[in-house]
mmCIF file of C-alpha atoms in Angstrom:
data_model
loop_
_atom_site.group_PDB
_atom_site.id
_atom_site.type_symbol
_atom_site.label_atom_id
_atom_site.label_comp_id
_atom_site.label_asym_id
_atom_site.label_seq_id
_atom_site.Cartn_x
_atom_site.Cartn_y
_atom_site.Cartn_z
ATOM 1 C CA UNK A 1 0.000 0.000 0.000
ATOM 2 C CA UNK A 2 2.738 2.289 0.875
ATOM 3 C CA UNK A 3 4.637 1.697 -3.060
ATOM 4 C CA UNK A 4 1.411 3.550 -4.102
ATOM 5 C CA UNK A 5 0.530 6.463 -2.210
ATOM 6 C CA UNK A 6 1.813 9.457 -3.792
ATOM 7 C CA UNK A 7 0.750 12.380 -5.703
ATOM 8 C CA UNK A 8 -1.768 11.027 -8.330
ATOM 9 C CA UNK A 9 -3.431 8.557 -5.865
ATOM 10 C CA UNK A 10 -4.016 10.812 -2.806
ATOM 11 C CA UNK A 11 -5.512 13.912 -3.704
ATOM 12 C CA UNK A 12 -6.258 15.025 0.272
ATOM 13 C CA UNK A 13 -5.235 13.997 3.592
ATOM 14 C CA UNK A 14 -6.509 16.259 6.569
ATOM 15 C CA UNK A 15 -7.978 16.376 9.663
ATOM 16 C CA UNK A 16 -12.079 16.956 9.010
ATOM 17 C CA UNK A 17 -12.028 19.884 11.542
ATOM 18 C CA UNK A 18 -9.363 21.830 13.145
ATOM 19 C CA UNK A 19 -6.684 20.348 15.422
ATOM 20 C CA UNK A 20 -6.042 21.680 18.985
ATOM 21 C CA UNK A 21 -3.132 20.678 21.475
ATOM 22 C CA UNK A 22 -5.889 19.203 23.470
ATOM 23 C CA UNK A 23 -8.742 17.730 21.799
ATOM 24 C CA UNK A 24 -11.984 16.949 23.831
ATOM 25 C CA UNK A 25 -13.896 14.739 21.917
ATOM 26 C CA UNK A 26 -12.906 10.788 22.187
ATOM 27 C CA UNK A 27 -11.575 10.471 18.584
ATOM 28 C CA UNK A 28 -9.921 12.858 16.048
ATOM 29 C CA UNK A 29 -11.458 12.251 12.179
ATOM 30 C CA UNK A 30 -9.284 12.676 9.104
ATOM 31 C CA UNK A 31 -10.415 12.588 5.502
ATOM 32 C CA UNK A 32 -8.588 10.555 2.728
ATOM 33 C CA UNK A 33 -9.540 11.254 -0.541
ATOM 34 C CA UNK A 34 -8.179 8.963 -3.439
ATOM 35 C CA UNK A 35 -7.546 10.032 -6.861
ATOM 36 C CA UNK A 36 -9.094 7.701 -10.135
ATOM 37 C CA UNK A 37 -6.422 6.572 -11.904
ATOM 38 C CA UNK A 38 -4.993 2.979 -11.809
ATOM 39 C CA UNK A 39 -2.923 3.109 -9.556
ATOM 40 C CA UNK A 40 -5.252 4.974 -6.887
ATOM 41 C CA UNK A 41 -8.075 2.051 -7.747
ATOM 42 C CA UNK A 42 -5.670 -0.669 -6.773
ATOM 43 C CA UNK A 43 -5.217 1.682 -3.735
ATOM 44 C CA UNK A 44 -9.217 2.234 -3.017
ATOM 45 C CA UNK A 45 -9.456 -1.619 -3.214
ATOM 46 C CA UNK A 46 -6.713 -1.978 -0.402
ATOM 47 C CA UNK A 47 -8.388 0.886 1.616
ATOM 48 C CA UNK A 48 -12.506 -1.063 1.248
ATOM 49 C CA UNK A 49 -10.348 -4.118 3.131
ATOM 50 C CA UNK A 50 -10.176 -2.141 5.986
ATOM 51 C CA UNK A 51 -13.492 -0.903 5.852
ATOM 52 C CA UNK A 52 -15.323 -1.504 9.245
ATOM 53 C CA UNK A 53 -12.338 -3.869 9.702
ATOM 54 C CA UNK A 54 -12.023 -4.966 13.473
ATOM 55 C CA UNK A 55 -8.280 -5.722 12.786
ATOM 56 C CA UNK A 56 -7.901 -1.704 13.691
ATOM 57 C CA UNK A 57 -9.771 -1.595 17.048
ATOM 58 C CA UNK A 58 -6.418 -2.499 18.763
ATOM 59 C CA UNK A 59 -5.016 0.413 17.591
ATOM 60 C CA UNK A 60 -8.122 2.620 18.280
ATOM 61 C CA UNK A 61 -8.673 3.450 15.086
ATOM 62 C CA UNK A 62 -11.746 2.775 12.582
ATOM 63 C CA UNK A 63 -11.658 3.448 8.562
ATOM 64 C CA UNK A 64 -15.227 3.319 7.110
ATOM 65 C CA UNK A 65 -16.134 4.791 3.255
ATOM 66 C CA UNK A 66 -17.620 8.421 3.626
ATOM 67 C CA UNK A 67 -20.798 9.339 1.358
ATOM 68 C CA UNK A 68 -20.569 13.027 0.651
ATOM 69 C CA UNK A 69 -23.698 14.663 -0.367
ATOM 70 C CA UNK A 70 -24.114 15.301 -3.964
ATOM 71 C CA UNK A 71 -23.478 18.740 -5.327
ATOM 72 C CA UNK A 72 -26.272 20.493 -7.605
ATOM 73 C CA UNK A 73 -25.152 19.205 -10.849
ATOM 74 C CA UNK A 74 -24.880 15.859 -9.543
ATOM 75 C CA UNK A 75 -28.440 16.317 -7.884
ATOM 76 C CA UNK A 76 -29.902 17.315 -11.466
ATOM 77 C CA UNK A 77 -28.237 14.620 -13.137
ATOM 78 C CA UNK A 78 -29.652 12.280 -11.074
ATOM 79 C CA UNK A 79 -33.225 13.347 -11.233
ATOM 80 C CA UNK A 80 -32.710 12.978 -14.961
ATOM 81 C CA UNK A 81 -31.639 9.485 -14.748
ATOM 82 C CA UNK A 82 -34.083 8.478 -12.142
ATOM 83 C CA UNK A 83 -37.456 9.845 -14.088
ATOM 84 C CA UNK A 84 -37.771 12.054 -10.592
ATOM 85 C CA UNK A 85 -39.032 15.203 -12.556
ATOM 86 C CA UNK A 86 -40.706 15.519 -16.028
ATOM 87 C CA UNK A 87 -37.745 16.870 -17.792
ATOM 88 C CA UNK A 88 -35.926 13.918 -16.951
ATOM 89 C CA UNK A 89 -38.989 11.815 -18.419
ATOM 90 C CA UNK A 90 -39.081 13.305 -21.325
ATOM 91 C CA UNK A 91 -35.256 12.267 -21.649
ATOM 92 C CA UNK A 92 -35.192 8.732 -20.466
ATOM 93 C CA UNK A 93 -38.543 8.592 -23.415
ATOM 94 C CA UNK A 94 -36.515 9.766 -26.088
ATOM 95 C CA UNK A 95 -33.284 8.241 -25.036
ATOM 96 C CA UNK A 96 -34.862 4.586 -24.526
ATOM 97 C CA UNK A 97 -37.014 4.833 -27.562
ATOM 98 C CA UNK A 98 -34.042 6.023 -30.504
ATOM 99 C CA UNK A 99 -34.126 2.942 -32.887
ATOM 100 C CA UNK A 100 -30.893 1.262 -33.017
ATOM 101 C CA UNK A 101 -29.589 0.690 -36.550
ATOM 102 C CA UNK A 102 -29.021 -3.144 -36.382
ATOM 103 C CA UNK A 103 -32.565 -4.056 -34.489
ATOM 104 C CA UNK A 104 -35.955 -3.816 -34.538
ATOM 105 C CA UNK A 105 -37.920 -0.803 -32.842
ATOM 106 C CA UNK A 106 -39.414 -3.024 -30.823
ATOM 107 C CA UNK A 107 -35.841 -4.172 -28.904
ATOM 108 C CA UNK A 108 -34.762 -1.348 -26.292
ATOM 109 C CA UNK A 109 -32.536 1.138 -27.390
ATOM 110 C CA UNK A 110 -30.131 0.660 -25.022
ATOM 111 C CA UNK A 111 -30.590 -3.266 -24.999
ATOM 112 C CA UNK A 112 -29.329 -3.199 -28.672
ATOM 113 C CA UNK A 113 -26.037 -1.411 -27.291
ATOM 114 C CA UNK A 114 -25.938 -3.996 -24.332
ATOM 115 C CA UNK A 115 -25.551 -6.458 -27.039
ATOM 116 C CA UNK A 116 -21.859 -4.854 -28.378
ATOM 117 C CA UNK A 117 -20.920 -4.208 -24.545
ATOM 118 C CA UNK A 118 -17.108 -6.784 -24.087
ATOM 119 C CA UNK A 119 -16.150 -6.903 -20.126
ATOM 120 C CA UNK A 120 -12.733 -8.234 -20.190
ATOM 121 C CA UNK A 121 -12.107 -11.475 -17.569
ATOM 122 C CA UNK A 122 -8.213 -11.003 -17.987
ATOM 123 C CA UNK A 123 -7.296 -13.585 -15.306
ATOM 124 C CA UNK A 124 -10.703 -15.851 -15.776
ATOM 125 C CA UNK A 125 -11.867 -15.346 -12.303
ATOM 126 C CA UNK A 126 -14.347 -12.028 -13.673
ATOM 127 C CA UNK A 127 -16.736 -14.434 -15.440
ATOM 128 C CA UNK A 128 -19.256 -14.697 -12.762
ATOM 129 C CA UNK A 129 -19.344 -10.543 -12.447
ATOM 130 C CA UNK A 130 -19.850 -10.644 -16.237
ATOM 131 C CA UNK A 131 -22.260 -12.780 -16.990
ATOM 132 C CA UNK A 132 -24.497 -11.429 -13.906
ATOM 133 C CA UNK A 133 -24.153 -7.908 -15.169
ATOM 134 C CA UNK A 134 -25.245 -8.510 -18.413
ATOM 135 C CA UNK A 135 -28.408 -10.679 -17.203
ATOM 136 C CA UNK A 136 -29.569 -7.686 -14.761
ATOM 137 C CA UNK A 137 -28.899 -5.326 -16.796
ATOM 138 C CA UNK A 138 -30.845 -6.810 -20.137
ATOM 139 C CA UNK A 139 -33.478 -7.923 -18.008
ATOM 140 C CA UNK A 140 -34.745 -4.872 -16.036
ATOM 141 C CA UNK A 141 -34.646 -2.479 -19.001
ATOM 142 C CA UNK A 142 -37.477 -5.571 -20.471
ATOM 143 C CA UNK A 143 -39.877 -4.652 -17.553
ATOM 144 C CA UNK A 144 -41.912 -2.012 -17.500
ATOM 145 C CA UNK A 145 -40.605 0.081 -14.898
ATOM 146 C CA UNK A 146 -36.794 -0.177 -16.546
ATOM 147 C CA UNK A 147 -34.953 2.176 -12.968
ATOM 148 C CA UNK A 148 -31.994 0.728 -12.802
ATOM 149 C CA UNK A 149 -30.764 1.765 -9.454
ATOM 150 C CA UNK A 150 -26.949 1.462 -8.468
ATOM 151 C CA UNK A 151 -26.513 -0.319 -12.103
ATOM 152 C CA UNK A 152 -27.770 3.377 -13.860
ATOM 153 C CA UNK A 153 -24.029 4.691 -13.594
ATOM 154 C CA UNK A 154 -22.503 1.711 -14.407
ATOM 155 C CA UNK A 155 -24.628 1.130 -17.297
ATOM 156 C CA UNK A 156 -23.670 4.578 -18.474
ATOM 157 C CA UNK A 157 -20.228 4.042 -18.099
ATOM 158 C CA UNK A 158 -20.656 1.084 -20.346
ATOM 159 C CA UNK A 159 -22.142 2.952 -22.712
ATOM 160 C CA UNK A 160 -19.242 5.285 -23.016
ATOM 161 C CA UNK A 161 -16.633 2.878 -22.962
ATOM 162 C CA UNK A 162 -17.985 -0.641 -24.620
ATOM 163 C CA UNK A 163 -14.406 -3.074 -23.585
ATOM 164 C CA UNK A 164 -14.397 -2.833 -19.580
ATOM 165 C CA UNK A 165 -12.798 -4.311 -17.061
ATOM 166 C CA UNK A 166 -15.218 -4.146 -14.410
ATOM 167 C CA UNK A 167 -13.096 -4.017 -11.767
ATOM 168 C CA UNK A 168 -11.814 -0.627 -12.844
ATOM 169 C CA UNK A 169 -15.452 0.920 -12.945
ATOM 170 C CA UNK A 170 -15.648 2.732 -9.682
ATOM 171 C CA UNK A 171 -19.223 2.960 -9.795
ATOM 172 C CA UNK A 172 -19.415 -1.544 -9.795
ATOM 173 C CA UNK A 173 -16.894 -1.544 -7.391
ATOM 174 C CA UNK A 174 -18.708 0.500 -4.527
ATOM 175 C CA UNK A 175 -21.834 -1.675 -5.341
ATOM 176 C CA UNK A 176 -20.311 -4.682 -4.352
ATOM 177 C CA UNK A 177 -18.934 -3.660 -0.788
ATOM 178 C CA UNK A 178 -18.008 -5.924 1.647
ATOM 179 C CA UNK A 179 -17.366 -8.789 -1.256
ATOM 180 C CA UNK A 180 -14.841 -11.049 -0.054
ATOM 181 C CA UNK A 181 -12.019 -11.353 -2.527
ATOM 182 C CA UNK A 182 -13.579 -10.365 -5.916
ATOM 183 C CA UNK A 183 -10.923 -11.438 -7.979
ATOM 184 C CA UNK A 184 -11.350 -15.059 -6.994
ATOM 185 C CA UNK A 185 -14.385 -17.173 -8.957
ATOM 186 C CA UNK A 186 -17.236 -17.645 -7.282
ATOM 187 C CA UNK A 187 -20.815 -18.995 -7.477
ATOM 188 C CA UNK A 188 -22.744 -16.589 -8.790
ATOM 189 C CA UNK A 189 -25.512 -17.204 -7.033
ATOM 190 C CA UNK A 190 -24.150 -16.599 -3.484
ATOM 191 C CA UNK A 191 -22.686 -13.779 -5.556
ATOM 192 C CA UNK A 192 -26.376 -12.456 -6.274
ATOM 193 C CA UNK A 193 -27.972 -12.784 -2.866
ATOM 194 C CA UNK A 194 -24.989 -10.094 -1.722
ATOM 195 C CA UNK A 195 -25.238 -7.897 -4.739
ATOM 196 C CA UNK A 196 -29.202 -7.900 -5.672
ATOM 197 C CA UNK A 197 -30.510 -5.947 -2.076
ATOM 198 C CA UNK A 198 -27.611 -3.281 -2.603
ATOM 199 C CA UNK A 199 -29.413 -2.569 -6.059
ATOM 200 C CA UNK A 200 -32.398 -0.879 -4.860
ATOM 201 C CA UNK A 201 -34.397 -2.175 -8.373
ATOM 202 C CA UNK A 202 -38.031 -1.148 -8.424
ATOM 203 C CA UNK A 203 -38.487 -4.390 -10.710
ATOM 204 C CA UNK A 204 -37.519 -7.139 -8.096
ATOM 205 C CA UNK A 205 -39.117 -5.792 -5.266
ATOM 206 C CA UNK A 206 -41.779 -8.467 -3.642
ATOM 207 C CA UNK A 207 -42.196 -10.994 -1.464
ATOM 208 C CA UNK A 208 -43.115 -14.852 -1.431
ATOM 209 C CA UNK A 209 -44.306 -17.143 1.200
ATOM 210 C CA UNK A 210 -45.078 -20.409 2.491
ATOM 211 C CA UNK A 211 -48.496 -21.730 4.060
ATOM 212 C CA UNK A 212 -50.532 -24.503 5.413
ATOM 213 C CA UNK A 213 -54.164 -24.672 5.805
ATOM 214 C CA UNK A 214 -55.355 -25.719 9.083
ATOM 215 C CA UNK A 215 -58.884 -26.226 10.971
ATOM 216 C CA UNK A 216 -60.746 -23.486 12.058
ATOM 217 C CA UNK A 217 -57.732 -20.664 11.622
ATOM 218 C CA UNK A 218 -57.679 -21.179 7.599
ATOM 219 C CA UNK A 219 -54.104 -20.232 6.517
ATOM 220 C CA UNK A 220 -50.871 -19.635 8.306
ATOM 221 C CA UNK A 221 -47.804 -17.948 7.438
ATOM 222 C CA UNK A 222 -44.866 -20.581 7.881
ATOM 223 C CA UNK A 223 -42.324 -18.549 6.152
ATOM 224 C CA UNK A 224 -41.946 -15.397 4.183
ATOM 225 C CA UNK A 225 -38.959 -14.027 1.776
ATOM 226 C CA UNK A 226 -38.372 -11.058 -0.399
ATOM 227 C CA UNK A 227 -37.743 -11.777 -4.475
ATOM 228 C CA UNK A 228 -34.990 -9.263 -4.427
ATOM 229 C CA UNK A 229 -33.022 -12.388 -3.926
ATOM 230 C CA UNK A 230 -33.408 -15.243 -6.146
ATOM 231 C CA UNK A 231 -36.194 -18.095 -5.482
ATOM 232 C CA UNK A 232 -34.297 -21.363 -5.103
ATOM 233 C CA UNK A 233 -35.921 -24.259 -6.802
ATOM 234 C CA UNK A 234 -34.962 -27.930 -6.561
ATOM 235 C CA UNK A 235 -35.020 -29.812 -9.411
ATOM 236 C CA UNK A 236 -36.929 -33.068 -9.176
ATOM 237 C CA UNK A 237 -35.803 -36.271 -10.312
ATOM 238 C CA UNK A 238 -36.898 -36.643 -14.188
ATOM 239 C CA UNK A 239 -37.847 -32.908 -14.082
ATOM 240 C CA UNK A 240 -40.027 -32.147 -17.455
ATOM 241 C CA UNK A 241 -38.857 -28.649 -17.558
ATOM 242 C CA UNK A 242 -39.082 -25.807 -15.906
ATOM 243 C CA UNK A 243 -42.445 -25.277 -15.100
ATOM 244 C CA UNK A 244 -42.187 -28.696 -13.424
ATOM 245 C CA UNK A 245 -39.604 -27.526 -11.136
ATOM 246 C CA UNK A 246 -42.150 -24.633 -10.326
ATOM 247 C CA UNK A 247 -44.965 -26.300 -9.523
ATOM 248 C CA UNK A 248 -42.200 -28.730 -7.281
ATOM 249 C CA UNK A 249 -41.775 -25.867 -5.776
ATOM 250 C CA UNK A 250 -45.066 -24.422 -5.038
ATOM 251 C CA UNK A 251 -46.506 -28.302 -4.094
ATOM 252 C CA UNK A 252 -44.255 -29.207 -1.653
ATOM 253 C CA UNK A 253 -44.958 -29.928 1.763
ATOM 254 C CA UNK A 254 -46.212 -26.368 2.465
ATOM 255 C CA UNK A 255 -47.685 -24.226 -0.421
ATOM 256 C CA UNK A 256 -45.208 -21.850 -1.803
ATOM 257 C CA UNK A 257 -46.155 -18.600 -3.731
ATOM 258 C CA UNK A 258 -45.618 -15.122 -4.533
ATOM 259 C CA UNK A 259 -47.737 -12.797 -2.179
ATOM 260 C CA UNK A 260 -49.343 -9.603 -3.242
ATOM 261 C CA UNK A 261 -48.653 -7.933 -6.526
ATOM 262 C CA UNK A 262 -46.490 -10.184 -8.339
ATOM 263 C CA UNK A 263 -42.913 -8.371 -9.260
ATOM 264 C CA UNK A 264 -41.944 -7.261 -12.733
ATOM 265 C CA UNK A 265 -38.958 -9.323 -12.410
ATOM 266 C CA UNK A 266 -38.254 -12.605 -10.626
ATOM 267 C CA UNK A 267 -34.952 -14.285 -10.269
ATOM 268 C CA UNK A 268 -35.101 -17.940 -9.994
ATOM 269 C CA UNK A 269 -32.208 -20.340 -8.866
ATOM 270 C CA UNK A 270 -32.197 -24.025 -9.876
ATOM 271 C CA UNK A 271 -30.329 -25.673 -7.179
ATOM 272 C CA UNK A 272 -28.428 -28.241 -9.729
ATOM 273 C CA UNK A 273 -25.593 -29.256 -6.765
ATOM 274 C CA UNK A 274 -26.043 -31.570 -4.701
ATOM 275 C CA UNK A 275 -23.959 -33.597 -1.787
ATOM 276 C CA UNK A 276 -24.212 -37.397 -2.497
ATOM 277 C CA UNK A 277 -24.234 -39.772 0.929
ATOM 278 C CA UNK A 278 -20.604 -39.971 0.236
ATOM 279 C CA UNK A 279 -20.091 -36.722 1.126
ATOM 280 C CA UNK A 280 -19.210 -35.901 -3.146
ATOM 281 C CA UNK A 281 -20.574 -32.909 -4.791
ATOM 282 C CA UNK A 282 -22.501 -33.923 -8.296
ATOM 283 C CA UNK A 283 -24.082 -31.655 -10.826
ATOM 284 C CA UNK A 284 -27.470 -32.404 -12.172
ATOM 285 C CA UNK A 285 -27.984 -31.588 -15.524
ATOM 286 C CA UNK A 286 -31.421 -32.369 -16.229
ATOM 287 C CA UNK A 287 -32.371 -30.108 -19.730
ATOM 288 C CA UNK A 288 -34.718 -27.497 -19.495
ATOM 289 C CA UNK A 289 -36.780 -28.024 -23.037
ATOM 290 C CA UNK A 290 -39.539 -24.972 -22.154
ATOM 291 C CA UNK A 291 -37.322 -22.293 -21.372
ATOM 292 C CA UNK A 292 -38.790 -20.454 -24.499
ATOM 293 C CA UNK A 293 -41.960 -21.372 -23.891
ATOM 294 C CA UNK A 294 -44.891 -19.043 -21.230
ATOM 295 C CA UNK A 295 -44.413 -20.030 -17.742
ATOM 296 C CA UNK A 296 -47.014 -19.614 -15.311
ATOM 297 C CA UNK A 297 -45.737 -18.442 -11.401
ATOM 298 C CA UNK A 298 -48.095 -19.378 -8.194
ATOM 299 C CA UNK A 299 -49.717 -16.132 -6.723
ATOM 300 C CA UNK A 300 -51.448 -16.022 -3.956
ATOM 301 C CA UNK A 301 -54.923 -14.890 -3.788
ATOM 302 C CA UNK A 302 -55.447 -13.323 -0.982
ATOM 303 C CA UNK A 303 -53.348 -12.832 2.490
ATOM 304 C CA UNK A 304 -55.653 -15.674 4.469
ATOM 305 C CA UNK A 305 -55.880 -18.173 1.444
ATOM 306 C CA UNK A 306 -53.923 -21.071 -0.159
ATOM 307 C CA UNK A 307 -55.092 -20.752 -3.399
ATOM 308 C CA UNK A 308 -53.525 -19.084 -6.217
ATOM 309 C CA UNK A 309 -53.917 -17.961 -9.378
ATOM 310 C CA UNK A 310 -51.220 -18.619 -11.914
ATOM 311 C CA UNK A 311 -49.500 -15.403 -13.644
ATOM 312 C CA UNK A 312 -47.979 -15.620 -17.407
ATOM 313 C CA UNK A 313 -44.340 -15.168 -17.432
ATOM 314 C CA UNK A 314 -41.371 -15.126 -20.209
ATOM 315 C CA UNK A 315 -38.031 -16.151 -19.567
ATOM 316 C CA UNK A 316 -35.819 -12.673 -20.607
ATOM 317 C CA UNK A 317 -32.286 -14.141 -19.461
ATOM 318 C CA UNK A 318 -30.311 -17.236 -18.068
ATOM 319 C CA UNK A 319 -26.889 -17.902 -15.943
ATOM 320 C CA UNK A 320 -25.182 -20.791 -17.859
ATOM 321 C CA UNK A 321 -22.581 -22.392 -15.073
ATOM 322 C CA UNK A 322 -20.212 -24.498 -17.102
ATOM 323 C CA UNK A 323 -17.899 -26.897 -14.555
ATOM 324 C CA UNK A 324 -18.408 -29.460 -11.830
ATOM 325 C CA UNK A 325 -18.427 -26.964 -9.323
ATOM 326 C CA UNK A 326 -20.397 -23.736 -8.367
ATOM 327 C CA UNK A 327 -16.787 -22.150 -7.730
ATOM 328 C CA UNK A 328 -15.065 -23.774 -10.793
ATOM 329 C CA UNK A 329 -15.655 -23.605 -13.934
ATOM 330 C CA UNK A 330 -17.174 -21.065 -16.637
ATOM 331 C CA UNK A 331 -20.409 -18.631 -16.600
ATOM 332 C CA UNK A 332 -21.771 -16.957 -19.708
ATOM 333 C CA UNK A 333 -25.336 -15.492 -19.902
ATOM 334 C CA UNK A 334 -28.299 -15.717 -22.120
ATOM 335 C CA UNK A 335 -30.135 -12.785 -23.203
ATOM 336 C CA UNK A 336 -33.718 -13.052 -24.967
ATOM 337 C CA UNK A 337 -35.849 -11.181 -27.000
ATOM 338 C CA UNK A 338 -39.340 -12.741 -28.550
ATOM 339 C CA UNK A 339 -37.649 -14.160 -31.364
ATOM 340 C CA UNK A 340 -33.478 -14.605 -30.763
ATOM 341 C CA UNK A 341 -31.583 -15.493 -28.111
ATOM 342 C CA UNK A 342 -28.102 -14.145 -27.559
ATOM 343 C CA UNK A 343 -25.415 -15.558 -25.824
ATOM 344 C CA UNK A 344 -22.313 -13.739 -23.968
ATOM 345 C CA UNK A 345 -18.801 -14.556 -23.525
ATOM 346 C CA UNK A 346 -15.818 -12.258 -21.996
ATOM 347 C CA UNK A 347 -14.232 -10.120 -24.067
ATOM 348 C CA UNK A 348 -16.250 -9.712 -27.028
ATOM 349 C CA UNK A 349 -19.866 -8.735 -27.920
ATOM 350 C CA UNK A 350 -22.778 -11.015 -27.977
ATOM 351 C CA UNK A 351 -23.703 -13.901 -30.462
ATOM 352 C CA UNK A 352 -26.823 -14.897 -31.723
ATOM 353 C CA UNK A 353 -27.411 -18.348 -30.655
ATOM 354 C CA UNK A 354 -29.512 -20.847 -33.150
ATOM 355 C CA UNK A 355 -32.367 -23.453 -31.768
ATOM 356 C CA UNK A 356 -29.758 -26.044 -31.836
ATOM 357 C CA UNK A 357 -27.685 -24.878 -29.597
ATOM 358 C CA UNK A 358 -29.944 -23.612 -27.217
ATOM 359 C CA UNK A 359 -30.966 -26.826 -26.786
ATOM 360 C CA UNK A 360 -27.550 -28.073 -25.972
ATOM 361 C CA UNK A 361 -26.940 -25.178 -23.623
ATOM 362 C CA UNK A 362 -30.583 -26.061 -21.559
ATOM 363 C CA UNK A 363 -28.758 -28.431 -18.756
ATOM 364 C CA UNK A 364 -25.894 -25.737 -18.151
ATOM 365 C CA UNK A 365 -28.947 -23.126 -16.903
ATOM 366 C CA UNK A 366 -28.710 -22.309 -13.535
ATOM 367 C CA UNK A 367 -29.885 -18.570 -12.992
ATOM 368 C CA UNK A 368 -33.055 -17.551 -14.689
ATOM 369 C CA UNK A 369 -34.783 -14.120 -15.055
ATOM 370 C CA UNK A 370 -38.211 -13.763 -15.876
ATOM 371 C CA UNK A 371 -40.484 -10.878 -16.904
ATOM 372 C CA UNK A 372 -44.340 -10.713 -17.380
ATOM 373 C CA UNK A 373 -45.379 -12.449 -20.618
ATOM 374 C CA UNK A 374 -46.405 -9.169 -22.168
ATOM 375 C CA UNK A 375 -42.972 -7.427 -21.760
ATOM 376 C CA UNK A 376 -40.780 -9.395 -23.742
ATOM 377 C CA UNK A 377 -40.140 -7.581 -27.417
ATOM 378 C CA UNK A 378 -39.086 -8.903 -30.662
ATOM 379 C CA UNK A 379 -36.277 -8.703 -32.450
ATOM 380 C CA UNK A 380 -35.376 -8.537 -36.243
#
């Protein structure tokens, strides 16, 4: 850490109010601020390990991230962005609605530029961050309330600047926090359940239960969970497809459904690892021959019933794990429109995938993203 502090990477290093001889209050606070260039982002990435860190309470001192207020400019810019006043409407309309040269009208304007977007995986441990980027990112802007939250900068920045490393986008690395060791593969659905509450999406935000019916009280509540995280679903022996692992799901022992107004977007996660009696992780990888075809999600009807009604969904995108473990191996994402199904790698753009090899690529699904049957667009 010490090899890089110097000019370029600290830009300020002072004490946040005046010092006296003899100070009062119980601690003294000092300001750091860190400059953008390389070298200060490998230094901000060796500061965030010390963030909140207890390995400094012996020395009776703390480090935590400050979060400035935003100046004017920066206030107006994010109105814009966030559709918070009717200028900035009126520019998220006319920027999300410019045809793109190379696709239908129908595809999102700023989908068809997701589709050129390369993130570089230089030391093949970034494929995880990649292909879970591109799958949020292609799937909220297909819902009807398309806010991305924390992704909005990052998506600009993408926009600007197509090849990325996303480790060097300062606006990705403060969204993932307290990530342990982000350089290291990972399973990206552990990955998900840190990353997906610090997005604040308007799309994902719901909540699913569990009940039983019993005598006389009618139902009870025996669990409840949010859908900002993904829904795991097991995958039963001599699954038919996905909507059989659904309605697994929903007719187990208790019944298991979405509760009041279903979400625009639902994350699912098929739980295709599992820990034979010998103590030896195995990989199912049962095919998935519907994932093109309307899905149908349990709702509940009402906060003191078990019955449900069954809402039309489209799968919009897909985690593809390639390995025999969750931490090994190779992830690359789907991306659907109506028609055509694209398929990322690192370092390049995305490729249209053909029927054929969707089918091949079915068992490797183990993320899914689904929208409302009516907000998936078609493609030329």
């Amino acid at each position: 850490m010490i090899e890089l502090v110097d000019g370029d990477t600290v830009k300020r290093f002072a004490s946040a109010k005046t010092l006296v001889a003899e100070p009062q209050s119980e601690g003294v606070e000092f300001i750091l601020e860190v400059g953008l260039r390389e070298k200060g982002h490998q230094l901000w990435d060796l500061i965030l390990r010390f963030n909140q860190c207890c390995v400094l309470h012996p020395l009776g001192a703390r480090i935590r991230r400050d979060r400035p207020g935003l100046s004017g400019l920066a206030e107006t810019i994010r109105n814009i962005f966030d559709g918070a006043s009717s200028d900035g409407v009126r520019l998220r309309a006319a920027v999300v609605s410019q045809p793109a040269s190379t696709s239908s009208p129908a595809l999102p304007f700023r989908c068809s530029r997701l589709l050129q977007v390369s993130l570089h995986n230089v030391d093949a441990t970034a494929c995880y961050m990649n292909a879970s980027l591109l799958a949020l990112l292609w799937s909220t802007l297909h819902t009807s309330v398309p806010q991305l939250g924390g992704l909005e900068p990052v998506l600009s920045f993408l926009e600007a600047r197509p090849e990325l490393l996303l480790l060097r986008c300062m606006a990705w690395t403060m969204l993932l926090g307290s990530w342990s060791q982000p350089r290291r593969q990972h399973d990206m659905h552990e990955f998900l359940v840190h990353l997906m509450p610090r997005l604040r999406l308007p799309a994902i935000q719901g909540y699913w239960q569990q009940r039983r019916l019993e005598e006389d009280v009618g139902a009870v509540v025996c669990d409840t969970s949010t859908t900002v995280i993904p829904i795991t679903l097991d995958l039963p022996e001599g699954a038919r497809g996905l909507q059989h692992c659904i309605q697994a799901w929903h007719s187990s022992h208790y019944r298991s459904a979405i509760t009041g107004d279903p979400p625009e977007l639902i994350c699912l996660h098929l739980s295709r690892f599992r820990q034979t009696d010998g103590g030896v992780i195995v990989k199912d990888v049962q095919a998935l021959p519907d994932i093109r075809e309307v899905i149908r999600i349990p709702v509940f009807r009402s906060p003191a019933d078990i019955r449900v009604r069954w809402c039309p969904y489209q799968v919009c995108a897909a985690s593809l794990h390639f390995g025999p473990t969750v931490e090994r191996g190779h992830y690359r994402a789907l991306l659907r429109s109506k028609e055509k199904i694209w398929i990322t790698e690192d370092n390049r753009g995305a490729q249209l995938l053909s029927c054929t090899e969707l089918t091949s690529l079915t068992p490797h699904i183990y993320l899914i993203w689904c929208v409302p049957d009516s907000g998936l667009p078609t493609a030329a």
